[in-house]
Amino acid sequence: MAKGHRSQIKRERNAQKDTRPSAKLSYARVSVQKACFVLDAIRGKDVQTALGIVTYNTRYASEIIAKLLKSAIANAENNNGMNVENLVVEECYANKGPTMKRIRPRAQGRAYRIEKRMSHITIVLNER
């Protein structure tokens, strides 16, 4: 456990915080595997190219990620005062969320388990 006064500990923790603009979406109703197909396509690209890729991608996850990317751009522009032309998608990843368990009836009184997976998606931007 850290030593010192609470305010001192808070000050040190805030000094270590990441100042890069980001956007997070929790409990997105898309599996991690399906979200990662789209995230892998935009990682490392500049923001305009990433928006183009996400806009014309046919996967369902691309709609969700497009909204999240626009939110991250707005955060960078309004909160951090960054120029949109210089932004790059530095990090983007999807972590596993909770799974909804459902049951599907089958023949002869059996039941199959259906797992509806969720994910937590994060996009972090940075200036070039």
PDB file of C-alpha atoms in Angstrom:
ATOM      1  CA  MET A   1       0.000   0.000   0.000  1.00  0.00           C
ATOM      2  CA  ALA A   2       1.251   3.472  -0.841  1.00  0.00           C
ATOM      3  CA  LYS A   3       2.470   5.705   1.957  1.00  0.00           C
ATOM      4  CA  GLY A   4       1.484   9.337   2.333  1.00  0.00           C
ATOM      5  CA  HIS A   5      -1.548  11.505   2.651  1.00  0.00           C
ATOM      6  CA  ARG A   6      -4.591  10.722   0.493  1.00  0.00           C
ATOM      7  CA  SER A   7      -4.347  13.969  -1.467  1.00  0.00           C
ATOM      8  CA  GLN A   8      -0.675  13.274  -2.175  1.00  0.00           C
ATOM      9  CA  ILE A   9      -1.513   9.791  -3.442  1.00  0.00           C
ATOM     10  CA  LYS A  10      -4.273  11.214  -5.670  1.00  0.00           C
ATOM     11  CA  ARG A  11      -1.910  13.850  -7.060  1.00  0.00           C
ATOM     12  CA  GLU A  12       0.659  11.203  -7.961  1.00  0.00           C
ATOM     13  CA  ARG A  13      -1.993   9.002  -9.583  1.00  0.00           C
ATOM     14  CA  ASN A  14      -3.313  11.921 -11.667  1.00  0.00           C
ATOM     15  CA  ALA A  15       0.222  12.801 -12.779  1.00  0.00           C
ATOM     16  CA  GLN A  16       0.607   9.275 -14.186  1.00  0.00           C
ATOM     17  CA  LYS A  17      -2.693   9.408 -16.116  1.00  0.00           C
ATOM     18  CA  ASP A  18      -2.683   9.007 -19.867  1.00  0.00           C
ATOM     19  CA  THR A  19      -3.514  12.308 -21.605  1.00  0.00           C
ATOM     20  CA  ARG A  20      -4.105  10.860 -25.063  1.00  0.00           C
ATOM     21  CA  PRO A  21      -7.693  11.313 -26.309  1.00  0.00           C
ATOM     22  CA  SER A  22      -9.706   8.129 -26.265  1.00  0.00           C
ATOM     23  CA  ALA A  23     -13.215   6.713 -26.397  1.00  0.00           C
ATOM     24  CA  LYS A  24     -14.515   3.555 -24.741  1.00  0.00           C
ATOM     25  CA  LEU A  25     -17.638   1.533 -25.370  1.00  0.00           C
ATOM     26  CA  SER A  26     -18.649  -1.014 -22.769  1.00  0.00           C
ATOM     27  CA  TYR A  27     -21.028  -3.915 -23.324  1.00  0.00           C
ATOM     28  CA  ALA A  28     -21.087  -3.724 -27.119  1.00  0.00           C
ATOM     29  CA  ARG A  29     -23.226  -6.559 -28.452  1.00  0.00           C
ATOM     30  CA  VAL A  30     -20.556  -7.928 -30.758  1.00  0.00           C
ATOM     31  CA  SER A  31     -18.004 -10.619 -30.009  1.00  0.00           C
ATOM     32  CA  VAL A  32     -14.355  -9.730 -29.525  1.00  0.00           C
ATOM     33  CA  GLN A  33     -13.312 -11.838 -32.483  1.00  0.00           C
ATOM     34  CA  LYS A  34     -15.679 -10.044 -34.879  1.00  0.00           C
ATOM     35  CA  ALA A  35     -14.772  -6.589 -33.558  1.00  0.00           C
ATOM     36  CA  CYS A  36     -11.051  -7.311 -33.938  1.00  0.00           C
ATOM     37  CA  PHE A  37     -11.407  -7.861 -37.714  1.00  0.00           C
ATOM     38  CA  VAL A  38     -12.398  -4.214 -38.096  1.00  0.00           C
ATOM     39  CA  LEU A  39     -10.029  -2.893 -35.410  1.00  0.00           C
ATOM     40  CA  ASP A  40      -7.041  -4.579 -37.047  1.00  0.00           C
ATOM     41  CA  ALA A  41      -7.875  -2.795 -40.317  1.00  0.00           C
ATOM     42  CA  ILE A  42      -7.757   0.717 -38.767  1.00  0.00           C
ATOM     43  CA  ARG A  43      -4.886   0.342 -36.292  1.00  0.00           C
ATOM     44  CA  GLY A  44      -2.000   2.696 -37.122  1.00  0.00           C
ATOM     45  CA  LYS A  45      -3.904   4.540 -39.861  1.00  0.00           C
ATOM     46  CA  ASP A  46      -4.647   8.269 -39.879  1.00  0.00           C
ATOM     47  CA  VAL A  47      -8.173   9.236 -38.843  1.00  0.00           C
ATOM     48  CA  GLN A  48      -9.518  10.106 -42.318  1.00  0.00           C
ATOM     49  CA  THR A  49      -8.385   6.766 -43.759  1.00  0.00           C
ATOM     50  CA  ALA A  50      -9.763   4.884 -40.744  1.00  0.00           C
ATOM     51  CA  LEU A  51     -13.150   6.578 -41.123  1.00  0.00           C
ATOM     52  CA  GLY A  52     -13.213   5.606 -44.800  1.00  0.00           C
ATOM     53  CA  ILE A  53     -12.372   1.979 -44.012  1.00  0.00           C
ATOM     54  CA  VAL A  54     -15.015   1.755 -41.300  1.00  0.00           C
ATOM     55  CA  THR A  55     -17.691   3.519 -43.368  1.00  0.00           C
ATOM     56  CA  TYR A  56     -17.449   1.151 -46.340  1.00  0.00           C
ATOM     57  CA  ASN A  57     -16.878  -2.059 -44.387  1.00  0.00           C
ATOM     58  CA  THR A  58     -19.878  -4.407 -44.529  1.00  0.00           C
ATOM     59  CA  ARG A  59     -19.430  -5.963 -41.084  1.00  0.00           C
ATOM     60  CA  TYR A  60     -21.883  -5.124 -38.278  1.00  0.00           C
ATOM     61  CA  ALA A  61     -19.040  -4.203 -35.914  1.00  0.00           C
ATOM     62  CA  SER A  62     -17.907  -1.446 -38.279  1.00  0.00           C
ATOM     63  CA  GLU A  63     -21.058   0.611 -37.531  1.00  0.00           C
ATOM     64  CA  ILE A  64     -20.311   0.498 -33.807  1.00  0.00           C
ATOM     65  CA  ILE A  65     -16.628   1.274 -34.295  1.00  0.00           C
ATOM     66  CA  ALA A  66     -17.447   4.184 -36.646  1.00  0.00           C
ATOM     67  CA  LYS A  67     -19.495   5.868 -33.913  1.00  0.00           C
ATOM     68  CA  LEU A  68     -16.737   5.222 -31.381  1.00  0.00           C
ATOM     69  CA  LEU A  69     -14.065   6.624 -33.707  1.00  0.00           C
ATOM     70  CA  LYS A  70     -16.104   9.793 -34.300  1.00  0.00           C
ATOM     71  CA  SER A  71     -16.474  10.163 -30.533  1.00  0.00           C
ATOM     72  CA  ALA A  72     -12.712   9.827 -30.025  1.00  0.00           C
ATOM     73  CA  ILE A  73     -12.102  12.458 -32.733  1.00  0.00           C
ATOM     74  CA  ALA A  74     -14.548  14.840 -31.041  1.00  0.00           C
ATOM     75  CA  ASN A  75     -12.815  14.239 -27.683  1.00  0.00           C
ATOM     76  CA  ALA A  76      -9.430  15.059 -29.221  1.00  0.00           C
ATOM     77  CA  GLU A  77     -10.757  18.200 -30.881  1.00  0.00           C
ATOM     78  CA  ASN A  78     -12.800  19.616 -27.997  1.00  0.00           C
ATOM     79  CA  ASN A  79     -11.037  18.415 -24.843  1.00  0.00           C
ATOM     80  CA  ASN A  80      -7.405  18.371 -25.968  1.00  0.00           C
ATOM     81  CA  GLY A  81      -7.509  21.041 -28.709  1.00  0.00           C
ATOM     82  CA  MET A  82      -5.817  18.784 -31.261  1.00  0.00           C
ATOM     83  CA  ASN A  83      -5.951  19.249 -35.033  1.00  0.00           C
ATOM     84  CA  VAL A  84      -8.033  16.556 -36.766  1.00  0.00           C
ATOM     85  CA  GLU A  85      -5.704  16.311 -39.792  1.00  0.00           C
ATOM     86  CA  ASN A  86      -2.778  15.216 -37.582  1.00  0.00           C
ATOM     87  CA  LEU A  87      -4.591  12.471 -35.642  1.00  0.00           C
ATOM     88  CA  VAL A  88      -3.632   8.800 -35.895  1.00  0.00           C
ATOM     89  CA  VAL A  89      -5.321   5.710 -34.424  1.00  0.00           C
ATOM     90  CA  GLU A  90      -2.545   4.670 -32.039  1.00  0.00           C
ATOM     91  CA  GLU A  91      -4.284   1.901 -30.110  1.00  0.00           C
ATOM     92  CA  CYS A  92      -7.557   0.087 -30.640  1.00  0.00           C
ATOM     93  CA  TYR A  93      -8.558  -3.110 -28.940  1.00  0.00           C
ATOM     94  CA  ALA A  94     -11.542  -5.121 -27.768  1.00  0.00           C
ATOM     95  CA  ASN A  95     -11.676  -6.872 -24.418  1.00  0.00           C
ATOM     96  CA  LYS A  96     -14.037  -9.649 -23.462  1.00  0.00           C
ATOM     97  CA  GLY A  97     -17.246  -8.612 -21.717  1.00  0.00           C
ATOM     98  CA  PRO A  98     -19.969 -10.669 -20.060  1.00  0.00           C
ATOM     99  CA  THR A  99     -21.778 -13.398 -21.974  1.00  0.00           C
ATOM    100  CA  MET A 100     -25.551 -13.797 -22.042  1.00  0.00           C
ATOM    101  CA  LYS A 101     -26.497 -17.460 -21.819  1.00  0.00           C
ATOM    102  CA  ARG A 102     -29.628 -18.569 -23.660  1.00  0.00           C
ATOM    103  CA  ILE A 103     -31.149 -21.983 -24.347  1.00  0.00           C
ATOM    104  CA  ARG A 104     -32.392 -23.270 -27.712  1.00  0.00           C
ATOM    105  CA  PRO A 105     -34.796 -26.220 -27.667  1.00  0.00           C
ATOM    106  CA  ARG A 106     -33.710 -29.251 -29.686  1.00  0.00           C
ATOM    107  CA  ALA A 107     -35.190 -32.620 -30.636  1.00  0.00           C
ATOM    108  CA  GLN A 108     -36.035 -35.311 -28.080  1.00  0.00           C
ATOM    109  CA  GLY A 109     -36.182 -32.949 -25.114  1.00  0.00           C
ATOM    110  CA  ARG A 110     -32.619 -31.720 -25.401  1.00  0.00           C
ATOM    111  CA  ALA A 111     -31.451 -28.127 -25.269  1.00  0.00           C
ATOM    112  CA  TYR A 112     -28.474 -26.374 -26.821  1.00  0.00           C
ATOM    113  CA  ARG A 113     -26.750 -23.479 -25.144  1.00  0.00           C
ATOM    114  CA  ILE A 114     -26.496 -20.214 -27.090  1.00  0.00           C
ATOM    115  CA  GLU A 115     -23.858 -17.738 -25.937  1.00  0.00           C
ATOM    116  CA  LYS A 116     -24.399 -14.097 -26.891  1.00  0.00           C
ATOM    117  CA  ARG A 117     -21.038 -12.467 -26.352  1.00  0.00           C
ATOM    118  CA  MET A 118     -20.264  -8.837 -25.507  1.00  0.00           C
ATOM    119  CA  SER A 119     -17.087  -6.796 -25.677  1.00  0.00           C
ATOM    120  CA  HIS A 120     -15.557  -3.604 -24.344  1.00  0.00           C
ATOM    121  CA  ILE A 121     -14.019  -1.616 -27.222  1.00  0.00           C
ATOM    122  CA  THR A 122     -11.385   1.114 -26.754  1.00  0.00           C
ATOM    123  CA  ILE A 123      -9.889   3.506 -29.310  1.00  0.00           C
ATOM    124  CA  VAL A 124      -6.903   5.733 -28.411  1.00  0.00           C
ATOM    125  CA  LEU A 125      -5.729   8.508 -30.738  1.00  0.00           C
ATOM    126  CA  ASN A 126      -2.508  10.508 -30.862  1.00  0.00           C
ATOM    127  CA  GLU A 127      -1.028  13.314 -32.927  1.00  0.00           C
ATOM    128  CA  ARG A 128       1.377  12.452 -35.732  1.00  0.00           C
TER     129      ARG A 128
END
